[in-house]
Short mmCIF file of C-alpha atoms in Angstrom, two decimals:
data_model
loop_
_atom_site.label_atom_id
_atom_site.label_comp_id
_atom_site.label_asym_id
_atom_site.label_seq_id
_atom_site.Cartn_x
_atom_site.Cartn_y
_atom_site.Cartn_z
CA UNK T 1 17.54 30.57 -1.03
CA UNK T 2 17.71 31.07 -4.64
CA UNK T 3 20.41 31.66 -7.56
CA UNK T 4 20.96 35.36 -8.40
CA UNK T 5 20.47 34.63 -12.02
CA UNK T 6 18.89 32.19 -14.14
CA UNK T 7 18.39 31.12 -18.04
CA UNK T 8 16.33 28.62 -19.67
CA UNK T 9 17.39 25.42 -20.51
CA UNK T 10 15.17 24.64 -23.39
CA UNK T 11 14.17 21.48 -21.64
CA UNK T 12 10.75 21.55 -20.22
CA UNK T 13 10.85 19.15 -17.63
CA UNK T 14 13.91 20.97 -16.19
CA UNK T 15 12.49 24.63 -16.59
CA UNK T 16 14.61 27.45 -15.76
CA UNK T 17 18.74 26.24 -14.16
CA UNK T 18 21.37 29.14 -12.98
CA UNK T 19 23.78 30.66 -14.74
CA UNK T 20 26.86 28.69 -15.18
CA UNK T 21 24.82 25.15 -15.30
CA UNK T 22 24.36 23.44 -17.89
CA UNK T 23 22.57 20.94 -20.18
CA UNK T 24 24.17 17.46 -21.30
CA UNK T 25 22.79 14.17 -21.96
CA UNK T 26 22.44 10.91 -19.75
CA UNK T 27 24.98 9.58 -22.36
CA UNK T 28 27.81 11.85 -21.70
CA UNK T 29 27.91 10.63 -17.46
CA UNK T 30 26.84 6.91 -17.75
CA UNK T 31 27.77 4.23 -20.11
CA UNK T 32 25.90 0.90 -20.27
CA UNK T 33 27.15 -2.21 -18.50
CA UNK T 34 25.35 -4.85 -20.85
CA UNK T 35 27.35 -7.93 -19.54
CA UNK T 36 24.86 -11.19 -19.41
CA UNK T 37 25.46 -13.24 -16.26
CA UNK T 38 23.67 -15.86 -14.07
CA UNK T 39 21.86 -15.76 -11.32
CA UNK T 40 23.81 -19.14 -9.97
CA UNK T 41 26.93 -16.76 -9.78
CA UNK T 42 25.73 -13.17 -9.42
CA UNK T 43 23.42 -12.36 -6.52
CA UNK T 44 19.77 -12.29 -7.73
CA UNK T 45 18.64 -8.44 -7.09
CA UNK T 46 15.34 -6.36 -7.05
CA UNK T 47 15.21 -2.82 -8.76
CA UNK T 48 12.69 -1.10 -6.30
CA UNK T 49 11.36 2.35 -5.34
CA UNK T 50 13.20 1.75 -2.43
CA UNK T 51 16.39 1.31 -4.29
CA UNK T 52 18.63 -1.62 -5.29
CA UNK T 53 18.09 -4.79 -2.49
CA UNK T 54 18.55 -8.36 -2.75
CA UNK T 55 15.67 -10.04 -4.24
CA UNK T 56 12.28 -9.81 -2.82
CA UNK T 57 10.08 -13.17 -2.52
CA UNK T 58 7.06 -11.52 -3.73
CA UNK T 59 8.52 -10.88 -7.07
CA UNK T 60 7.88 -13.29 -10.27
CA UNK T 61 11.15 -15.10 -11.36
CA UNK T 62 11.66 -16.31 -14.59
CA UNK T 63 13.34 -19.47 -15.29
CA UNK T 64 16.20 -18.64 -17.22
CA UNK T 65 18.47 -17.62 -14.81
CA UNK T 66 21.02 -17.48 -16.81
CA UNK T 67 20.01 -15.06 -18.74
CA UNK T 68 20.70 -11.27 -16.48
CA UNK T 69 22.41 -8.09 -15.82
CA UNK T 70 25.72 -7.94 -14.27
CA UNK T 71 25.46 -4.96 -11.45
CA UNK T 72 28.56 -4.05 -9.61
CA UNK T 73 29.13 -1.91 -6.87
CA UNK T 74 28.03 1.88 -7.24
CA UNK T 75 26.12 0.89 -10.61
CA UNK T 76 23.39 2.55 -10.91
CA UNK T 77 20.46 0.57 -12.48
CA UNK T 78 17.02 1.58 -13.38
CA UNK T 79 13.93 -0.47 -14.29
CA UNK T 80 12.82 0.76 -18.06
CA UNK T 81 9.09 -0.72 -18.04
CA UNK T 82 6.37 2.29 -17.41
CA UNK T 83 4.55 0.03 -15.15
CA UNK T 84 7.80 0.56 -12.73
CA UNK T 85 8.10 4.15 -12.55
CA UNK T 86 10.08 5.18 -10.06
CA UNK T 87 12.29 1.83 -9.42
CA UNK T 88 16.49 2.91 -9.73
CA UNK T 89 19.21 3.19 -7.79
CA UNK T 90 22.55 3.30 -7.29
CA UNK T 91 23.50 -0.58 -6.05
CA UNK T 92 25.47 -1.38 -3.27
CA UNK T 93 25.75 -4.68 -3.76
CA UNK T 94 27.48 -6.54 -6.25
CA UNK T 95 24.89 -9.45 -8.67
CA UNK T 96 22.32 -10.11 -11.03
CA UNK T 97 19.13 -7.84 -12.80
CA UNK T 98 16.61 -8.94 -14.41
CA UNK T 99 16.84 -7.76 -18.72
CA UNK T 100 14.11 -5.11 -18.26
CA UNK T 101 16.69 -3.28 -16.23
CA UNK T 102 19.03 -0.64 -17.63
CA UNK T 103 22.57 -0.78 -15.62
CA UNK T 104 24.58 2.28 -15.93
CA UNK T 105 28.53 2.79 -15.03
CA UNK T 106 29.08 6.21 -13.68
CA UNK T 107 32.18 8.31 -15.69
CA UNK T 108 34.72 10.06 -14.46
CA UNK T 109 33.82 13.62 -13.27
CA UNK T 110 30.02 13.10 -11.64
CA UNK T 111 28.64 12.49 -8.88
CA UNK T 112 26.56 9.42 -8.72
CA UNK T 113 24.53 10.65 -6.17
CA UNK T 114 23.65 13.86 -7.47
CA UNK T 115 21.90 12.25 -10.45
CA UNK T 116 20.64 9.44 -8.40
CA UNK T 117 18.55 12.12 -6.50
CA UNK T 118 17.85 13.66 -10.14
CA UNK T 119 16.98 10.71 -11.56
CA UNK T 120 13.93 10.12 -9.22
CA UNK T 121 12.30 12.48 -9.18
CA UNK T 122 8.88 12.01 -10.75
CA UNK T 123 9.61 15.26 -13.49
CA UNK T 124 12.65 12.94 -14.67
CA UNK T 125 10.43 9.57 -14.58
CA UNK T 126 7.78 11.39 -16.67
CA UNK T 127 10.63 12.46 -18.92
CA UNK T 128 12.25 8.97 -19.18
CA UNK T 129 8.98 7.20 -19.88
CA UNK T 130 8.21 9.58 -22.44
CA UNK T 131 11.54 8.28 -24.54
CA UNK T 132 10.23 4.91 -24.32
CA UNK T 133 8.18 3.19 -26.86
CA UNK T 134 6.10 -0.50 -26.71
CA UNK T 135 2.78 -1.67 -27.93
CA UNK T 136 0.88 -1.43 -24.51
CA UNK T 137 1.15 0.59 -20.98
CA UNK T 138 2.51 -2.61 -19.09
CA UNK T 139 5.01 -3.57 -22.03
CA UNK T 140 6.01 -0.02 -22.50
CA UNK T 141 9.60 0.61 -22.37
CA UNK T 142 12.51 3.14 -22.69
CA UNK T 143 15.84 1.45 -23.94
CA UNK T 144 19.35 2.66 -23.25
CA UNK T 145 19.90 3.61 -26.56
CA UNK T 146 17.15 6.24 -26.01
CA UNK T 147 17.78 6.96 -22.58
CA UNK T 148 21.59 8.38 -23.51
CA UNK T 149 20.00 10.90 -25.23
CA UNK T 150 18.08 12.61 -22.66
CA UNK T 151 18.99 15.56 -21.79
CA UNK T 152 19.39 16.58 -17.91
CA UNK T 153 21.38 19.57 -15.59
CA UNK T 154 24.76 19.31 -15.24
CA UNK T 155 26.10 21.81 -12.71
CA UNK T 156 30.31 21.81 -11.64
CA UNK T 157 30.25 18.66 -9.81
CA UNK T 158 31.82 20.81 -6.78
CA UNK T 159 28.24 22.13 -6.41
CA UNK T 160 26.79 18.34 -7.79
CA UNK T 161 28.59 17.16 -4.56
CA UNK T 162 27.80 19.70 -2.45
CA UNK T 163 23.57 18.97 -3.48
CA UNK T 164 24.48 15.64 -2.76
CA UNK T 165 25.27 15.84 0.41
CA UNK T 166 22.50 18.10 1.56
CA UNK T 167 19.67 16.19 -0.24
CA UNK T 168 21.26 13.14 2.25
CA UNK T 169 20.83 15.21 5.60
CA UNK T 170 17.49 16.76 4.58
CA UNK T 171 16.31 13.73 3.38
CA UNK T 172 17.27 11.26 6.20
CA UNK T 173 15.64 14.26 8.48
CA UNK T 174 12.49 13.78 6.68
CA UNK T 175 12.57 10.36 6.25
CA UNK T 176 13.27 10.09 10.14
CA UNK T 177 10.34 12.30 11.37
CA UNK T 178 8.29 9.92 8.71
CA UNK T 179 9.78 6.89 10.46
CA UNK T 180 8.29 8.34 13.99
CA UNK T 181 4.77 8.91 12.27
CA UNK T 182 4.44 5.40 11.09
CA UNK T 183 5.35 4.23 14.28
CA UNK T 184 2.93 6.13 16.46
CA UNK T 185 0.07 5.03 14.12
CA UNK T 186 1.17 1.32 14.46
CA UNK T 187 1.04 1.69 18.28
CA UNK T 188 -2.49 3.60 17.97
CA UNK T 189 -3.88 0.52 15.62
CA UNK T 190 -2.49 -1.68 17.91
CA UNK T 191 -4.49 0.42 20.56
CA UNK T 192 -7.48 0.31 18.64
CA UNK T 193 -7.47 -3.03 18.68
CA UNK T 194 -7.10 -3.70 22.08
CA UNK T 195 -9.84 -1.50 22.84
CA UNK T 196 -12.40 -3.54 20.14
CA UNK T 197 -11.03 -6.63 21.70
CA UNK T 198 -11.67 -6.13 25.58
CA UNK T 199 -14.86 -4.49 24.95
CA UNK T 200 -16.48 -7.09 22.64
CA UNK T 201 -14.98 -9.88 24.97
CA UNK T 202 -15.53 -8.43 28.66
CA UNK T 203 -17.49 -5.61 28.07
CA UNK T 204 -17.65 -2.16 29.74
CA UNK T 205 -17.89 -2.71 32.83
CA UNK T 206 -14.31 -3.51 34.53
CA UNK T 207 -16.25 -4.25 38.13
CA UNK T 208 -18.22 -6.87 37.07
CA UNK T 209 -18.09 -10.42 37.97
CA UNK T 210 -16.89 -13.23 35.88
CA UNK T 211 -17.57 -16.83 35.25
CA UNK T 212 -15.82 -19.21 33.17
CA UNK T 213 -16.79 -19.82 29.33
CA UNK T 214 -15.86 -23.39 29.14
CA UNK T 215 -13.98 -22.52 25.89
CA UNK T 216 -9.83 -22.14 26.57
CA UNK T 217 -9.61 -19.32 23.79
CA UNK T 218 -12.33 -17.14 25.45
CA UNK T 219 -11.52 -17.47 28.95
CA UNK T 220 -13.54 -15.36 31.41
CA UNK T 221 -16.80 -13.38 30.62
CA UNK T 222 -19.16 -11.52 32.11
CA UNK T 223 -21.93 -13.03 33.94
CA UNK T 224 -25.23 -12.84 32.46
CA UNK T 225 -23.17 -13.58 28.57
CA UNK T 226 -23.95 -16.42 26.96
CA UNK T 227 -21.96 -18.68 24.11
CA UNK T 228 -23.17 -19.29 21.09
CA UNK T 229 -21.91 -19.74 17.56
CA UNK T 230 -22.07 -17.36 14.85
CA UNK T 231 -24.34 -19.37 12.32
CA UNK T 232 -26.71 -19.31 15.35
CA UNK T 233 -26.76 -15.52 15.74
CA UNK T 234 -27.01 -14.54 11.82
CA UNK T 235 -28.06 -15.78 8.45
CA UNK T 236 -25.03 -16.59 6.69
CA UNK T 237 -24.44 -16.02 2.96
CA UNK T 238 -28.22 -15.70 2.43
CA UNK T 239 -29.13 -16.57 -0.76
CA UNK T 240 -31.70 -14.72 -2.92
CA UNK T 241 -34.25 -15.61 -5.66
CA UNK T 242 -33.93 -16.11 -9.19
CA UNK T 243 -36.36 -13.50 -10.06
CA UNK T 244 -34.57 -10.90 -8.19
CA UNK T 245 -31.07 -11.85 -10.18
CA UNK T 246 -33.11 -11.92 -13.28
CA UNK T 247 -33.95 -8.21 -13.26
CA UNK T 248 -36.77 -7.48 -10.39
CA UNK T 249 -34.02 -4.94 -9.45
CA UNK T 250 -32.85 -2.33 -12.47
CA UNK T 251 -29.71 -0.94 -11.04
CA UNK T 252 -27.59 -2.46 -8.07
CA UNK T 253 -24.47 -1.26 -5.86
CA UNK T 254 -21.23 -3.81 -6.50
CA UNK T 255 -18.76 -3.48 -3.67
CA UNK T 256 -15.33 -2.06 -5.21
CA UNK T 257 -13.43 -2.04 -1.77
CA UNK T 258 -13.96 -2.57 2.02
CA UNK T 259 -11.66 -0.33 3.57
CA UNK T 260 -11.54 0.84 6.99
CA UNK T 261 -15.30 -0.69 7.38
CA UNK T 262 -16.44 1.72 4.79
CA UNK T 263 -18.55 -0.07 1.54
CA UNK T 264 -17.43 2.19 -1.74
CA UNK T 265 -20.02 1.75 -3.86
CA UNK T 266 -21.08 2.59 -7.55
CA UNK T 267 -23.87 2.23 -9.72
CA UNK T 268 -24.42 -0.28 -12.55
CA UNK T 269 -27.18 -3.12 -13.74
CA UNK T 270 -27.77 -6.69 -13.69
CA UNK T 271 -26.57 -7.27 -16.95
CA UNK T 272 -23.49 -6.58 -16.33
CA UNK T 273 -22.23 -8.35 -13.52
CA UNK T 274 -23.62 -12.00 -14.16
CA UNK T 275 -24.26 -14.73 -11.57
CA UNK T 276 -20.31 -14.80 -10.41
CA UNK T 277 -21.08 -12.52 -7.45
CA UNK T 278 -22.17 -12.62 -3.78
CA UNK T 279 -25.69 -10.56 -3.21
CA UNK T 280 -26.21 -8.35 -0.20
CA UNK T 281 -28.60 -6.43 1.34
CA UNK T 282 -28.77 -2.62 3.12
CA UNK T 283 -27.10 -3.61 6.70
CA UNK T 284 -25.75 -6.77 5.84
CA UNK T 285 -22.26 -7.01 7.27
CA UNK T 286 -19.81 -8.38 4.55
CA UNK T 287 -16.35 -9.36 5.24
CA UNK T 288 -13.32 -10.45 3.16
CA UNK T 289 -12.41 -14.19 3.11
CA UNK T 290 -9.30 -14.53 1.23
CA UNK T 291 -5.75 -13.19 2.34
CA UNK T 292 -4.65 -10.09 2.24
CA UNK T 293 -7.54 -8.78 1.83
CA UNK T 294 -8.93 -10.19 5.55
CA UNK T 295 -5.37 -9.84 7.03
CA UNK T 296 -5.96 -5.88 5.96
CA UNK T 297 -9.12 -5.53 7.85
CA UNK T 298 -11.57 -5.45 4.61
CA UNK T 299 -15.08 -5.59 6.39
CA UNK T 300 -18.05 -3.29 6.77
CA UNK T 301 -21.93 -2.96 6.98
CA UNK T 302 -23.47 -2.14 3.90
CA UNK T 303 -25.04 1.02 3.71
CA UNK T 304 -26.27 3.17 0.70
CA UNK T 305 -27.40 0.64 -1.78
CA UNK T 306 -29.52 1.55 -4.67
CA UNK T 307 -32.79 -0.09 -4.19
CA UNK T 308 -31.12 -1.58 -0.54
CA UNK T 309 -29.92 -4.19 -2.88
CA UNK T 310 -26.18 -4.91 -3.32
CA UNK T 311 -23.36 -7.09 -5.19
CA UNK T 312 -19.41 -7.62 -5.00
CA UNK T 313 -16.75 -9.96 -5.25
CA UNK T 314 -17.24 -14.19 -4.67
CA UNK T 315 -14.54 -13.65 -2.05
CA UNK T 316 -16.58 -12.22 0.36
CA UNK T 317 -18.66 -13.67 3.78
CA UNK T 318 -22.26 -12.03 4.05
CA UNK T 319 -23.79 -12.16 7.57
CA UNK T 320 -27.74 -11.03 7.42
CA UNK T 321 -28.25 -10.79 11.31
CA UNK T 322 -30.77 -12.18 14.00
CA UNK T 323 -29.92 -12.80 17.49
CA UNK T 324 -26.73 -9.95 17.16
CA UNK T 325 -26.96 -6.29 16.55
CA UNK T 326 -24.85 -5.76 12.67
CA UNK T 327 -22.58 -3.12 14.71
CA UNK T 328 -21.71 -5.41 17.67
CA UNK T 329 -20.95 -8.23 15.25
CA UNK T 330 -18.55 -5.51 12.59
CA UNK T 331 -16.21 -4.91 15.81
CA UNK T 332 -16.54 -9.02 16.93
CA UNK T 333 -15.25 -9.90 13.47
CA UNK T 334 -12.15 -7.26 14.14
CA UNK T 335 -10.94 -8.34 17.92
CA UNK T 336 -7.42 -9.79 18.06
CA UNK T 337 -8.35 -13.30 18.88
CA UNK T 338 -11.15 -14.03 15.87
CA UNK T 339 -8.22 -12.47 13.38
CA UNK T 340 -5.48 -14.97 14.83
CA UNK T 341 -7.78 -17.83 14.76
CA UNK T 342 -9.09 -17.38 11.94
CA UNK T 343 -5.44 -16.08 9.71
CA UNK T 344 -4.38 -19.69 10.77
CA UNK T 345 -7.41 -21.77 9.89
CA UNK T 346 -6.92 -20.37 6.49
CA UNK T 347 -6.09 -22.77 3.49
CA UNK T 348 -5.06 -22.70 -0.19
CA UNK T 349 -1.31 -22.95 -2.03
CA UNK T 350 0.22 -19.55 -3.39
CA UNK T 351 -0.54 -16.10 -2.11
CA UNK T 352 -4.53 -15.66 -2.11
CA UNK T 353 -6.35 -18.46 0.92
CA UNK T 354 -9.23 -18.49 1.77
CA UNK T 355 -10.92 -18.54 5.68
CA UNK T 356 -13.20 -21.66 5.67
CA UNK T 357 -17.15 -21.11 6.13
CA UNK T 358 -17.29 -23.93 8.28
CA UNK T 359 -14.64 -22.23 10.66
CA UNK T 360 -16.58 -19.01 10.30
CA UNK T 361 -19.99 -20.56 11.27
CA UNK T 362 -18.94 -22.80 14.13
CA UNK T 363 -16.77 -19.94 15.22
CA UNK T 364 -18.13 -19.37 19.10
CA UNK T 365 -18.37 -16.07 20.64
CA UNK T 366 -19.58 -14.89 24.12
CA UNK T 367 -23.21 -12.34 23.85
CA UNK T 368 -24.31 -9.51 26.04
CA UNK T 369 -28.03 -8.48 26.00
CA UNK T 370 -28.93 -7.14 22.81
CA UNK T 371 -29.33 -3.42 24.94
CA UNK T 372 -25.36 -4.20 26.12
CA UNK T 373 -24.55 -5.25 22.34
CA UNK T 374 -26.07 -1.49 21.39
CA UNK T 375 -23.84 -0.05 24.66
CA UNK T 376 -20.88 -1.71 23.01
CA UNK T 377 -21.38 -0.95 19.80
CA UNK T 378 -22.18 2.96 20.52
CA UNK T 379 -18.59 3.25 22.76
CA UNK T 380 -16.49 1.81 19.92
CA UNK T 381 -18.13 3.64 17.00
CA UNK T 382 -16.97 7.22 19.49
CA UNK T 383 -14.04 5.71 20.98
CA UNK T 384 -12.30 4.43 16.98
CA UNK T 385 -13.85 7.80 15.75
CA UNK T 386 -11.49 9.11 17.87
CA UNK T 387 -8.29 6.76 16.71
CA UNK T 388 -8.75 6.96 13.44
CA UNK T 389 -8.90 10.48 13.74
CA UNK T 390 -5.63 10.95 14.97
CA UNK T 391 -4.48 8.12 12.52
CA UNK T 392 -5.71 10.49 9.57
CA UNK T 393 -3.83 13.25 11.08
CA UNK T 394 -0.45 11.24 11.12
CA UNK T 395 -1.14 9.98 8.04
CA UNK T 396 -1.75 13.77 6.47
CA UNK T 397 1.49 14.46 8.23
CA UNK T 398 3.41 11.92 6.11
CA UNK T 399 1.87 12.57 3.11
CA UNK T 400 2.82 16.27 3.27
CA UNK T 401 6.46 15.48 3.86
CA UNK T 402 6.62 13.12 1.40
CA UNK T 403 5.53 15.93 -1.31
CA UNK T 404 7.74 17.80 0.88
CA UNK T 405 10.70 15.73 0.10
CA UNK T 406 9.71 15.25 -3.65
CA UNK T 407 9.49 19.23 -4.13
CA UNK T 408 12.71 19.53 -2.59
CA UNK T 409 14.98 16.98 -4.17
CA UNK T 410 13.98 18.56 -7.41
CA UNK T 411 14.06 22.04 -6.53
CA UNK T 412 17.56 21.25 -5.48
CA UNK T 413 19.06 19.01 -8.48
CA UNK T 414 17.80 21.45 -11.18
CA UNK T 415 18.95 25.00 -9.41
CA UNK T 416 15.45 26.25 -7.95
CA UNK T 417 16.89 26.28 -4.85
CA UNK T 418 20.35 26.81 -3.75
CA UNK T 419 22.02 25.06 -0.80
CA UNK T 420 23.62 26.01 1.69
#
């Protein structure tokens, strides 16, 4: 439903508001808490999309602690760097922000929430950034003595209240039905999994017999499957000759991402990559070997290279096969036991380790005939066609109500829509 009547409000980011609203600046409903604290006294906090939460682990800390933000209660605080678009909040949580935060006290006659849901929307982000100033994208920032000045809609707060509270049943609607979706494709990549795992560990057929592998991780396999270890079944990391890296080949294929076992590829030369990269060739499988790249599934079969001739990152595995058909060996590398194996046997301090080749190569795995590997290989490209397709689907789903939601917090907070 919309307002009867409208007028512009001279601010292009807000477009047309309803009679009766009007314009004001940030300045005029927020002041600027600017107290300096430390984080030995105040609760260290993270300005997120998400909102305001206790601080994450994954985020850099500086060393002078005692140099922050005070944040009380029902503050709400906003992150003024570009490169954060989209972090604010209103905190529940009394502690500590980092300097690059602006924290803003509420005044008397507003509702909080109503310009919370204003203030993050991406039309007011796009706004905000454009008050800012720096000497770089990543250093660019908007300051509070800039911010006060922007101007935003400023309806009775009755109705700011009233917008409030819709935006919070709508929204925890949408965000519940989103919930659901992300849950049923967990369970169907879970699914997926299990079905990559039994059939490139007992194979298709649930009748036949079994006999013992010897090896405790493996367990039972098929009769007629033999053991062997992967440096036995492929060519690993094959290297290739000078002359070739020297220019034999004009224009080459570097791998950008493995996502999803799909190799995105573009075109460039020789010259401009250097000698820091590992070379592939067309149906080569290639897999990640440093976390979280490997923990994310990054592996595929390289397809579509100009002049079958291929480079990417040094963090990758290449495995040129022999004794194993490429597609048989791209599902091995995905079952549930290989991944668990091989996330522990990873090494390295920090974030980023690295899967050892000598793990990789001594890695033992039980083999069908090489017609059974094909068998295999031909069920699970149909059968994860068909996951992933519904995956997509749920996936499409929460992307449209996430636009969904966007459209209609700011439809609501500047008057295009009226609740009810």
């Amino acid at each position: 439903m919309r307002y009867v009547h409208y007028k512009d409000s001279g601010i292009e980011w807000i477009g047309e508001i309803p009679q009766g609203w009007s314009i004001i600046k940030i300045g005029q409903v927020y002041d600027e808490r600017n107290e300096k604290v430390s984080d030995r006294e105040y609760l260290p906090l993270s300005v997120t999309k998400m909102g305001i939460v206790p601080q994450l682990e994954t985020v850099a800390k500086t060393d002078n602690g005692d140099n922050r933000k005070r944040v009380k209660v029902n503050d709400f605080v906003i992150n003024s760097r570009s490169s954060r678009r989209g972090s604010c909040g209103i905190s529940a949580h009394e502690g500590s922000v980092s300097l690059i935060n602006t924290t803003l006290v509420p005044k008397n006659n507003m509702c909080n929430k109503y310009y919370n849901y204003t203030f993050r929307t991406e039309c007011f982000a796009n706004e905000f950034y454009r008050w800012g100033n720096g000497i770089c994208d990543d250093l660019w920032s908007t300051k509070w003595s800039a911010m006060k000045n922007i101007c935003i809609p400023h309806p009775h707060i009755d109705e700011q209240q009233q917008i409030a509270n819709y935006l919070d049943k709508k929204c925890e609607k949408i965000d519940r039905v989103i919930e659901i979706q992300k849950s049923i494709i967990e369970r169907l990549k879970e699914y997926k999994q299990s079905v990559i795992t039994e059939a490139v560990t007992k194979g298709l057929d649930k009748f036949v017999p079994l006999k013992d592998s010897g090896i405790e991780w493996i367990g039972k396999i098929p009769q007629g499957w033999e053991i062997y270890k992967i440096k036995y079944c492929v060519i690993f990391n094959p290297a290739y000759s000078e002359n070739l890296k020297n220019g034999t080949l004009v224009s080459f294929a570097p791998m950008e991402c493995l996502t999803n076992c799909c190799l995105k590829c573009q075109e460039t030369t020789i010259e401009s990559v250097g000698n820091t990269y590992t070379y592939f060739a067309e149906n080569d499988v290639i897999m990640a070997k440093v976390t979280p790249c490997f923990e994310n599934g990054n592996i595929a079969i390289a397809t579509n290279l100009i002049n079958k001739i291929g480079f990417g990152s040094s963090e990758l595995y290449v495995f040129r096969t022999q004794n194993i058909n490429n597609k048989f060996l791209l599902y091995f590398l995905q079952n549930a036991t290989f991944k668990d194996m091989a996330i522990s046997a990873m090494c390295g301090t920090g974030g980023l380790k690295r899967l050892p080749s000598e793990f990789v190569k001594n890695y033992k795995l039980a083999l069908p005939s090489f017609i059974e590997q094909q068998q295999i290989a031909n069920y699970l490209d149909k059968k994860c066609e068909k996951i992933d397709k519904i995956i997509a689907d749920k996936e499409l789903i929460i992307e449209k109500l996430i636009e969904y939601k966007k459209s209609l917090i700011y439809e609501c907070v500047t008057g295009k829509r009226k609740v009810v």
